[in-house]
mmCIF file of C-alpha atoms (C1' of nucleotides) in Angstrom:
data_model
loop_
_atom_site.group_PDB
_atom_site.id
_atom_site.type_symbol
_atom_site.label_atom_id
_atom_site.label_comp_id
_atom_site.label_asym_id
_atom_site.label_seq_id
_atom_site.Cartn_x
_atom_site.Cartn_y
_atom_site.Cartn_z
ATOM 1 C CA UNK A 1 0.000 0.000 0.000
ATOM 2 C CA UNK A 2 1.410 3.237 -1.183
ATOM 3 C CA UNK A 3 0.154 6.785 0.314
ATOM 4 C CA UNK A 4 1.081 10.227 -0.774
ATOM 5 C CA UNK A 5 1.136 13.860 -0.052
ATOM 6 C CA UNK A 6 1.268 16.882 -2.754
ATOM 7 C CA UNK A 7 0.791 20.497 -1.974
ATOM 8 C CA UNK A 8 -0.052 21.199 -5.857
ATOM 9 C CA UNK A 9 -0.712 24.932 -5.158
ATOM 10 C CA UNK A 10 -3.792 25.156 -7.607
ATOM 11 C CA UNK A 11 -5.388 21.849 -9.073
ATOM 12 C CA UNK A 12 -6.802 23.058 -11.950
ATOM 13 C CA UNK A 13 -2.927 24.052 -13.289
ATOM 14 C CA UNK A 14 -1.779 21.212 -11.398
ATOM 15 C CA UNK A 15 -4.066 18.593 -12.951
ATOM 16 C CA UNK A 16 -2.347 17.065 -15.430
ATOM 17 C CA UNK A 17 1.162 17.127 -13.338
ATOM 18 C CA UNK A 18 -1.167 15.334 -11.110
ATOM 19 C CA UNK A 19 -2.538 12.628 -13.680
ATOM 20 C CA UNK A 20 0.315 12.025 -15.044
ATOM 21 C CA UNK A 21 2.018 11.454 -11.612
ATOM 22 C CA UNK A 22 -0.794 9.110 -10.392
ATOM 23 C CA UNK A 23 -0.436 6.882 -13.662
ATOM 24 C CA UNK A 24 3.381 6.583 -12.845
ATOM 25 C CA UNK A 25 3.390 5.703 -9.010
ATOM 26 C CA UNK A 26 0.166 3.935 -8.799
ATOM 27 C CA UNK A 27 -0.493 5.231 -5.057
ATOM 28 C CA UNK A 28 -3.533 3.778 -3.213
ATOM 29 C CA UNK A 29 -4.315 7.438 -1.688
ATOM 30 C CA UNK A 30 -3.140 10.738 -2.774
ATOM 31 C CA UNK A 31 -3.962 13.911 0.049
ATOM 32 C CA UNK A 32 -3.613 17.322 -2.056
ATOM 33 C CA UNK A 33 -3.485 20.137 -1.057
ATOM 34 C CA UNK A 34 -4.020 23.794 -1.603
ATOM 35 C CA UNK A 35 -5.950 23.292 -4.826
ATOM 36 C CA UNK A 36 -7.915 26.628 -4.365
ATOM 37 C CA UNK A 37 -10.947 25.061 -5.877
ATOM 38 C CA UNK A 38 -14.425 25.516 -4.661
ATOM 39 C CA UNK A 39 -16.262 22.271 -4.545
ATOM 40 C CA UNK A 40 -18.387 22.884 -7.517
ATOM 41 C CA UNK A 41 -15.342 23.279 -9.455
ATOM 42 C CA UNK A 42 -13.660 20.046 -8.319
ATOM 43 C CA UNK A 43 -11.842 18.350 -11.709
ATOM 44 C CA UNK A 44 -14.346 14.642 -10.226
ATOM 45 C CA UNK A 45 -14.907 13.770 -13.783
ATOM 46 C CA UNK A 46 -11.580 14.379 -15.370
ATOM 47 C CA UNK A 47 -10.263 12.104 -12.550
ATOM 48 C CA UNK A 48 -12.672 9.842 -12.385
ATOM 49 C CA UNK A 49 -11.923 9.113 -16.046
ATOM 50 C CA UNK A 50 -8.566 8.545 -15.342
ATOM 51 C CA UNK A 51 -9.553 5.888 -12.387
ATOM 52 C CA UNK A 52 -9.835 7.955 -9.583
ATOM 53 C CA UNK A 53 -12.409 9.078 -6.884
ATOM 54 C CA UNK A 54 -11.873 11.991 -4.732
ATOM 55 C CA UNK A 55 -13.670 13.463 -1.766
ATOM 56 C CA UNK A 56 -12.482 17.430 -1.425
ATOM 57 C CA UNK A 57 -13.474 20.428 0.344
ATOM 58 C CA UNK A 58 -12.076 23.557 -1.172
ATOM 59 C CA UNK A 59 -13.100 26.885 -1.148
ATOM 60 C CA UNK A 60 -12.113 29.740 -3.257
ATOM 61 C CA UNK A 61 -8.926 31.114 -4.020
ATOM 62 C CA UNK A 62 -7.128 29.423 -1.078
ATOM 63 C CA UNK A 63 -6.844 26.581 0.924
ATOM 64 C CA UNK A 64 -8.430 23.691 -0.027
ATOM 65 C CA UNK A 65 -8.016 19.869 0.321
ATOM 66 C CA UNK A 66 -8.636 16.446 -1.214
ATOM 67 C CA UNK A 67 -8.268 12.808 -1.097
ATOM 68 C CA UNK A 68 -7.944 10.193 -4.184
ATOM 69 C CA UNK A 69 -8.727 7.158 -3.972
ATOM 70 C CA UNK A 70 -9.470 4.074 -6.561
ATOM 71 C CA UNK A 71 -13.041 3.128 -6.589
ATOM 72 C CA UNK A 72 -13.605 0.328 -4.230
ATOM 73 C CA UNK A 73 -12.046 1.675 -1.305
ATOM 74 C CA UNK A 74 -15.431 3.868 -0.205
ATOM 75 C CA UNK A 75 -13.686 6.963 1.969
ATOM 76 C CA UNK A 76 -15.873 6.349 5.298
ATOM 77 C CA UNK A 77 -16.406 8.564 8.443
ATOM 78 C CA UNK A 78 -15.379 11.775 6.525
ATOM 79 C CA UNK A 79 -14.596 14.404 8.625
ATOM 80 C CA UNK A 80 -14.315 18.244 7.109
ATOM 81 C CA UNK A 81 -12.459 20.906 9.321
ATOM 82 C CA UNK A 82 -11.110 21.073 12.633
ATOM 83 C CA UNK A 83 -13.780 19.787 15.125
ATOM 84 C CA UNK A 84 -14.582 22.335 17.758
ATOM 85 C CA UNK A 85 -12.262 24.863 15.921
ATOM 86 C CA UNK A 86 -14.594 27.714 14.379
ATOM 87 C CA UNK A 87 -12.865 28.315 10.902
ATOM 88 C CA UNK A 88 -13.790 28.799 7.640
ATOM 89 C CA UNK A 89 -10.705 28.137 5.866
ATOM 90 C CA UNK A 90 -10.804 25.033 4.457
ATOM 91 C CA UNK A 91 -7.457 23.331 5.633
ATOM 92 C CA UNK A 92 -8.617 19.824 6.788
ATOM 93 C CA UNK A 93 -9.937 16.507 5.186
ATOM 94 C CA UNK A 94 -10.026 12.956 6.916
ATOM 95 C CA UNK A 95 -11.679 9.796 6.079
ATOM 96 C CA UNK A 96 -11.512 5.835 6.469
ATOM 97 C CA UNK A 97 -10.186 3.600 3.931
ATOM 98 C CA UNK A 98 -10.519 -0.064 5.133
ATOM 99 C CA UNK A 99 -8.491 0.118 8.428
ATOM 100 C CA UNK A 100 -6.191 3.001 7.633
ATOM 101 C CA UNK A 101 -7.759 6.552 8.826
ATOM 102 C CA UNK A 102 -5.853 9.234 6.791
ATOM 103 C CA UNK A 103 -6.169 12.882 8.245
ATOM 104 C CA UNK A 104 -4.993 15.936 5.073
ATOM 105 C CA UNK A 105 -4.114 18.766 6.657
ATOM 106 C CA UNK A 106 -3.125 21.836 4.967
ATOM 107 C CA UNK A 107 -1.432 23.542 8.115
ATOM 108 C CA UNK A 108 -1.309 27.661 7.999
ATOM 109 C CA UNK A 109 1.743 29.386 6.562
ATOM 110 C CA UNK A 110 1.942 32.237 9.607
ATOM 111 C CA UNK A 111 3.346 34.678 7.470
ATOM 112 C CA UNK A 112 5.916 36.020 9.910
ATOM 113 C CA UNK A 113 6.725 35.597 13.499
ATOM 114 C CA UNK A 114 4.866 37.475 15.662
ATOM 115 C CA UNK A 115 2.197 38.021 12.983
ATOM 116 C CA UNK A 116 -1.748 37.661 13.571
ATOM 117 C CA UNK A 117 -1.740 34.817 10.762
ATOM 118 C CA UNK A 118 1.672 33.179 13.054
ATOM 119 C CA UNK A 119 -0.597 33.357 16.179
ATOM 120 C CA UNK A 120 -3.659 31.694 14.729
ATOM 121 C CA UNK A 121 -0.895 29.019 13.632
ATOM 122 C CA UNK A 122 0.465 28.201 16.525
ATOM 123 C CA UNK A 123 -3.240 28.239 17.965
ATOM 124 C CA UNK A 124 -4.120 26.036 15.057
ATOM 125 C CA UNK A 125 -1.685 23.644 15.972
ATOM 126 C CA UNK A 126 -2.911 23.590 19.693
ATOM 127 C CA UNK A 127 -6.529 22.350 18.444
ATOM 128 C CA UNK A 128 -5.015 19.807 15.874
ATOM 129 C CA UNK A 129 -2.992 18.456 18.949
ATOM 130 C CA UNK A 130 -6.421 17.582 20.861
ATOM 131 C CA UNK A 131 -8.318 16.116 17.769
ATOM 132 C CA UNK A 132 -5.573 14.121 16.964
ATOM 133 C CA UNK A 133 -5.082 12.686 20.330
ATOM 134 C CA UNK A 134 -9.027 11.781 20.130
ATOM 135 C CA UNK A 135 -8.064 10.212 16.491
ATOM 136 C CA UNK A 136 -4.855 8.197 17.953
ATOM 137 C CA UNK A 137 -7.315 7.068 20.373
ATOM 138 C CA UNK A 138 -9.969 5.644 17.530
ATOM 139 C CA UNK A 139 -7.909 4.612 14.948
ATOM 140 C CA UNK A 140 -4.884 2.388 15.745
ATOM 141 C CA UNK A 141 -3.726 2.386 12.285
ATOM 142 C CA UNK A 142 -3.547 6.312 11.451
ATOM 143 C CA UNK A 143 -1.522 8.629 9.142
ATOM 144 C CA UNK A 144 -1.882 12.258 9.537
ATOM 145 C CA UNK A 145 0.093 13.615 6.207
ATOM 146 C CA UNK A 146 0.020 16.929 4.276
ATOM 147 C CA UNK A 147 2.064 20.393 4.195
ATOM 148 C CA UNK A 148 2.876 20.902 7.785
ATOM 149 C CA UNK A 149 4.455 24.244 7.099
ATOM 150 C CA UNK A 150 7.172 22.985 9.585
ATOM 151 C CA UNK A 151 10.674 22.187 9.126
ATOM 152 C CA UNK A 152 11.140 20.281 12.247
ATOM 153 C CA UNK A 153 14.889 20.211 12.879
ATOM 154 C CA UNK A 154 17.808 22.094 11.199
ATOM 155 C CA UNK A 155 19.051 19.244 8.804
ATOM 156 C CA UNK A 156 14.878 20.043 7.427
ATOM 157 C CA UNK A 157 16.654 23.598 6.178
ATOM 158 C CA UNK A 158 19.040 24.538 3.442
ATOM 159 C CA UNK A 159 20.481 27.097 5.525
ATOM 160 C CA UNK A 160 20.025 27.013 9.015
ATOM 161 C CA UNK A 161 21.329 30.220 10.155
ATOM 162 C CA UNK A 162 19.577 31.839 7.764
ATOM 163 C CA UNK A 163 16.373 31.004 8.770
ATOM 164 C CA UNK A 164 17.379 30.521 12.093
ATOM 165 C CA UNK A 165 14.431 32.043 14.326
ATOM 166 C CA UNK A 166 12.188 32.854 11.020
ATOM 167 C CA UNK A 167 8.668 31.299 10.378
ATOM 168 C CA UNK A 168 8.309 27.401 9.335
ATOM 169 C CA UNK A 169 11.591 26.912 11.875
ATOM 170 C CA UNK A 170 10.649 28.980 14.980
ATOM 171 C CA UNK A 171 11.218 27.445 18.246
ATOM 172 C CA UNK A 172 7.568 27.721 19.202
ATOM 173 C CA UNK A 173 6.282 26.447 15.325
ATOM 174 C CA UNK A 174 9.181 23.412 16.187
ATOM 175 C CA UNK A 175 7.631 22.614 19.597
ATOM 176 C CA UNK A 176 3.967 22.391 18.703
ATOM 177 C CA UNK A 177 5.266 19.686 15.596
ATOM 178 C CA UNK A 178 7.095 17.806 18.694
ATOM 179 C CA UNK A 179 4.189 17.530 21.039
ATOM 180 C CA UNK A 180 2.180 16.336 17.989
ATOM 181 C CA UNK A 181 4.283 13.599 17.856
ATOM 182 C CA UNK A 182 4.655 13.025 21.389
ATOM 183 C CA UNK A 183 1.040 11.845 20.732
ATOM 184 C CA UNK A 184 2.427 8.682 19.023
ATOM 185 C CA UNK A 185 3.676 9.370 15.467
ATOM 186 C CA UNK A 186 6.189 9.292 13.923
ATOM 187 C CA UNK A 187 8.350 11.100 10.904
ATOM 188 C CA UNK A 188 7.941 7.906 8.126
ATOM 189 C CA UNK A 189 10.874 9.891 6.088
ATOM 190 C CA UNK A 190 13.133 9.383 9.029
ATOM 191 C CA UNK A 191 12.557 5.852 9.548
ATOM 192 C CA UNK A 192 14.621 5.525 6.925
ATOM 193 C CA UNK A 193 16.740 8.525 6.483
ATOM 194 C CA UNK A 194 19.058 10.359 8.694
ATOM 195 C CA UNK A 195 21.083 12.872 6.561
ATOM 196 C CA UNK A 196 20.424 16.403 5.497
ATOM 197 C CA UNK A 197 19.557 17.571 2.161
ATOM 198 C CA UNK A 198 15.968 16.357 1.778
ATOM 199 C CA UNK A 199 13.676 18.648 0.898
ATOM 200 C CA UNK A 200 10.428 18.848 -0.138
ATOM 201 C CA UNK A 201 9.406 22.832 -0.721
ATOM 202 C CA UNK A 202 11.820 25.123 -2.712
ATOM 203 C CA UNK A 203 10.859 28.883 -3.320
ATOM 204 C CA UNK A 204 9.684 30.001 -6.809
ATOM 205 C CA UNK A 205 12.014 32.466 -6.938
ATOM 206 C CA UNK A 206 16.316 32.854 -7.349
ATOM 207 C CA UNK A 207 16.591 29.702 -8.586
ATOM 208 C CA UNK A 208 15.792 27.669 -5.185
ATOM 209 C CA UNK A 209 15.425 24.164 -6.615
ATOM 210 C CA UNK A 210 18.325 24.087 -9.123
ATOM 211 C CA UNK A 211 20.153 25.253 -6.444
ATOM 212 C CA UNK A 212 18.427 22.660 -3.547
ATOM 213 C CA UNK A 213 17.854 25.708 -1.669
ATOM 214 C CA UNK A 214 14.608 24.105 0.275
ATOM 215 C CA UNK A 215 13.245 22.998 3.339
ATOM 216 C CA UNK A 216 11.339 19.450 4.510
ATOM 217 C CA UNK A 217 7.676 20.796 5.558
ATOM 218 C CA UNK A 218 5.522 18.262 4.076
ATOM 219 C CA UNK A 219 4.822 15.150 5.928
ATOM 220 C CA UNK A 220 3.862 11.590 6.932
ATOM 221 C CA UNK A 221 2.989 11.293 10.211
ATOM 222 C CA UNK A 222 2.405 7.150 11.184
ATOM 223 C CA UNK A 223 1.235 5.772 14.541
ATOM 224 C CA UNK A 224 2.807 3.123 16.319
ATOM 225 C CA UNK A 225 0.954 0.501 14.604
ATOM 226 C CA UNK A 226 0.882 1.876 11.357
ATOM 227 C CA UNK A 227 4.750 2.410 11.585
ATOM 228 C CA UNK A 228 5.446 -1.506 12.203
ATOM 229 C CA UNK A 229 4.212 -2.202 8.492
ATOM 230 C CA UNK A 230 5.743 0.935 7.053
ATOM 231 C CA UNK A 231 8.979 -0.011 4.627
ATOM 232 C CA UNK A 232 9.982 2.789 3.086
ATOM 233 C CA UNK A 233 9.070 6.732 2.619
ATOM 234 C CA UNK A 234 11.019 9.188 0.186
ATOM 235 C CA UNK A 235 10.231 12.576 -1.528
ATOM 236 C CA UNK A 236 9.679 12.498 -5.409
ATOM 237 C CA UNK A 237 11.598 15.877 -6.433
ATOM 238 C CA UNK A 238 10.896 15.011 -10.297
ATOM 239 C CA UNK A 239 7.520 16.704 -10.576
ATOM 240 C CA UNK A 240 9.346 20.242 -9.301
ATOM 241 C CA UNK A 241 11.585 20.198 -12.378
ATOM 242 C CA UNK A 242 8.756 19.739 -14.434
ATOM 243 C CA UNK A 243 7.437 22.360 -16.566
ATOM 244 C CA UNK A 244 5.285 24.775 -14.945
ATOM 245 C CA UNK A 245 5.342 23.135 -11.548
ATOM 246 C CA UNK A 246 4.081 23.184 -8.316
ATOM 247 C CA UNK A 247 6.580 24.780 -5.453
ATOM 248 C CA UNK A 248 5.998 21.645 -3.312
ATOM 249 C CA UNK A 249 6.652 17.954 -4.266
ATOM 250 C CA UNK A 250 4.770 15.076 -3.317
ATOM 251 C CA UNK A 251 5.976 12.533 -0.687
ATOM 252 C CA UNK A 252 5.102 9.043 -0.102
ATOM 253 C CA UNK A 253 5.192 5.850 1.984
ATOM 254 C CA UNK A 254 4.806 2.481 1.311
ATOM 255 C CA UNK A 255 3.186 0.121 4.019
ATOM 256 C CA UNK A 256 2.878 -3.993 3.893
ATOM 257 C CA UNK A 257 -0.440 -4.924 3.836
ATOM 258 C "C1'" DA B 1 20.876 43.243 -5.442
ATOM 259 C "C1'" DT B 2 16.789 44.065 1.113
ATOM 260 C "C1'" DG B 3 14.418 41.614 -4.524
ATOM 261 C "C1'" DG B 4 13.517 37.530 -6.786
ATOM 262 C "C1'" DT B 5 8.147 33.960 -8.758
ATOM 263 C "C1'" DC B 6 3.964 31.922 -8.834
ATOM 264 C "C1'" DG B 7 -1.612 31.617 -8.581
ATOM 265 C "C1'" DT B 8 -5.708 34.025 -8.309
ATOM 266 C "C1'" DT B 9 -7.244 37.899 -9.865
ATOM 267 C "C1'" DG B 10 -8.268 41.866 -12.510
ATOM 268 C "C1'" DG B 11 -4.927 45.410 -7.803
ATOM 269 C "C1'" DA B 12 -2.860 43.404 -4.441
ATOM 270 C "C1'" DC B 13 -2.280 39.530 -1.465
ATOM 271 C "C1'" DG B 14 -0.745 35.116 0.109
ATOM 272 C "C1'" DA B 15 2.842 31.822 -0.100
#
DNA sequence: ATGGTCGTTGGACGA
């Protein structure tokens, strides 16, 4: 069993960098997100042409997340937003696929330290903490995956001292990823991987990817169970030298059934 | 070089 993450920053551009990417990697589940698509809008046909079924929740302009999945596995218990969180923005997507429960999040950017938008991260993060604890609690076999606008340690960063202290690294931004895993889960990438250099965002501009200028802010998140069958997770930088690609590329794991 | 480039828009704003 294969599941991936993609921040595609805009489906409808994204879609056939999308297509093209399913076809080649087969996953079971894809989590997308920012495809700044309102609902009515959602490509379901195009995909489901191409052998795919999606449940979404967009809105317009921003945000905005979905789940593939191949017919057959019916997305159960779907769950749209944080619970108990009063927010519009549409930044979370979860659902049941046989035993796995799969939680998309689309965590906020925050802008800059010290910012409104960083304080209504970090207090985004503090209700994600609670629901996820309630989901550990449900769902033995869970993976909570998406952009976690996060770089969780230093070897996550291109240039440390750079961004030392700047948002996506900040100490407090760092310590709300940490407690999220003191819940039970666990980094899939490094299961497997221990050196620097991995990245999985590069900035549009000066040239960031050519020159692996990046940082490691999207994620796969596995609980304790889930992380017994899990045998390998990596980050697929081909799709960001494509043409007309997405700043993010996608990440996956692979699990034994 | 204190910017750079995208996407959504239809002038900025968010990332």
């Amino acid at each position: 069993m294969m599941i991936a993450t993609w921040n595609v920053n805009s489906l409808k551009v994204r879609l056939p960098h999308v297509l093209d990417w399913l076809a080649d990697k087969a996953p079971d589940l894809l989590a997308l997100q920012e495809t700044k698509i309102q609902d009515e809008n959602f490509p379901a046909a195009e995909l489901a042409a191409a052998g795919w079924q999606a449940v979404y929740s967009g809105q317009k302009t921003y945000n905005g997340v979905a789940i593939l999945s191949r017919p057959g596995a019916e997305p159960r218990d779907v769950v749209v937003d944080l619970p108990g969180f009063d927010d519009h923005q549409r930044r979370v997507l979860a659902a049941t696929y046989g035993d796995l429960r799969l939680v998309n999040l689309y965590v906020p950017n925050g802008s800059e330290v010290g910012s409104d938008k960083y304080a209504y991260k970090l207090q985004w993060l503090e209700h994600l903490r609670r629901w996820l604890a309630e989901e550990l609690a449900a769902h033995p076999l869970l993976a909570v995956v998406g952009d976690f606008n996060v770089a969780p340690e230093d070897r996550d960063v291109h240039d440390p001292e750079a961004w030392a202290g700047s948002v996506l690294v900040s100490p407090a931004e760092r310590a709300a990823f940490r407690e999220i895993l003191a819940l039970g889960l666990h980094d899939a990438f490094r299961l497997f991987e221990q050196e620097g250099g991995h990245y999985s965002w590069w900035d549009y501009r000066a040239a960031a990817f050519r020159r692996n200028r990046g940082l490691r802010i999207d994620h796969i998140l596995v609980s304790d169970a889930l992380r017994a069958r899990c045998r390998a997770c990596a980050i697929d930088t081909a799709p960001r030298g494509w043409e007309r690609p997405s700043d993010h590329a996608p990440v996956y794991a692979v699990f034994e059934d």
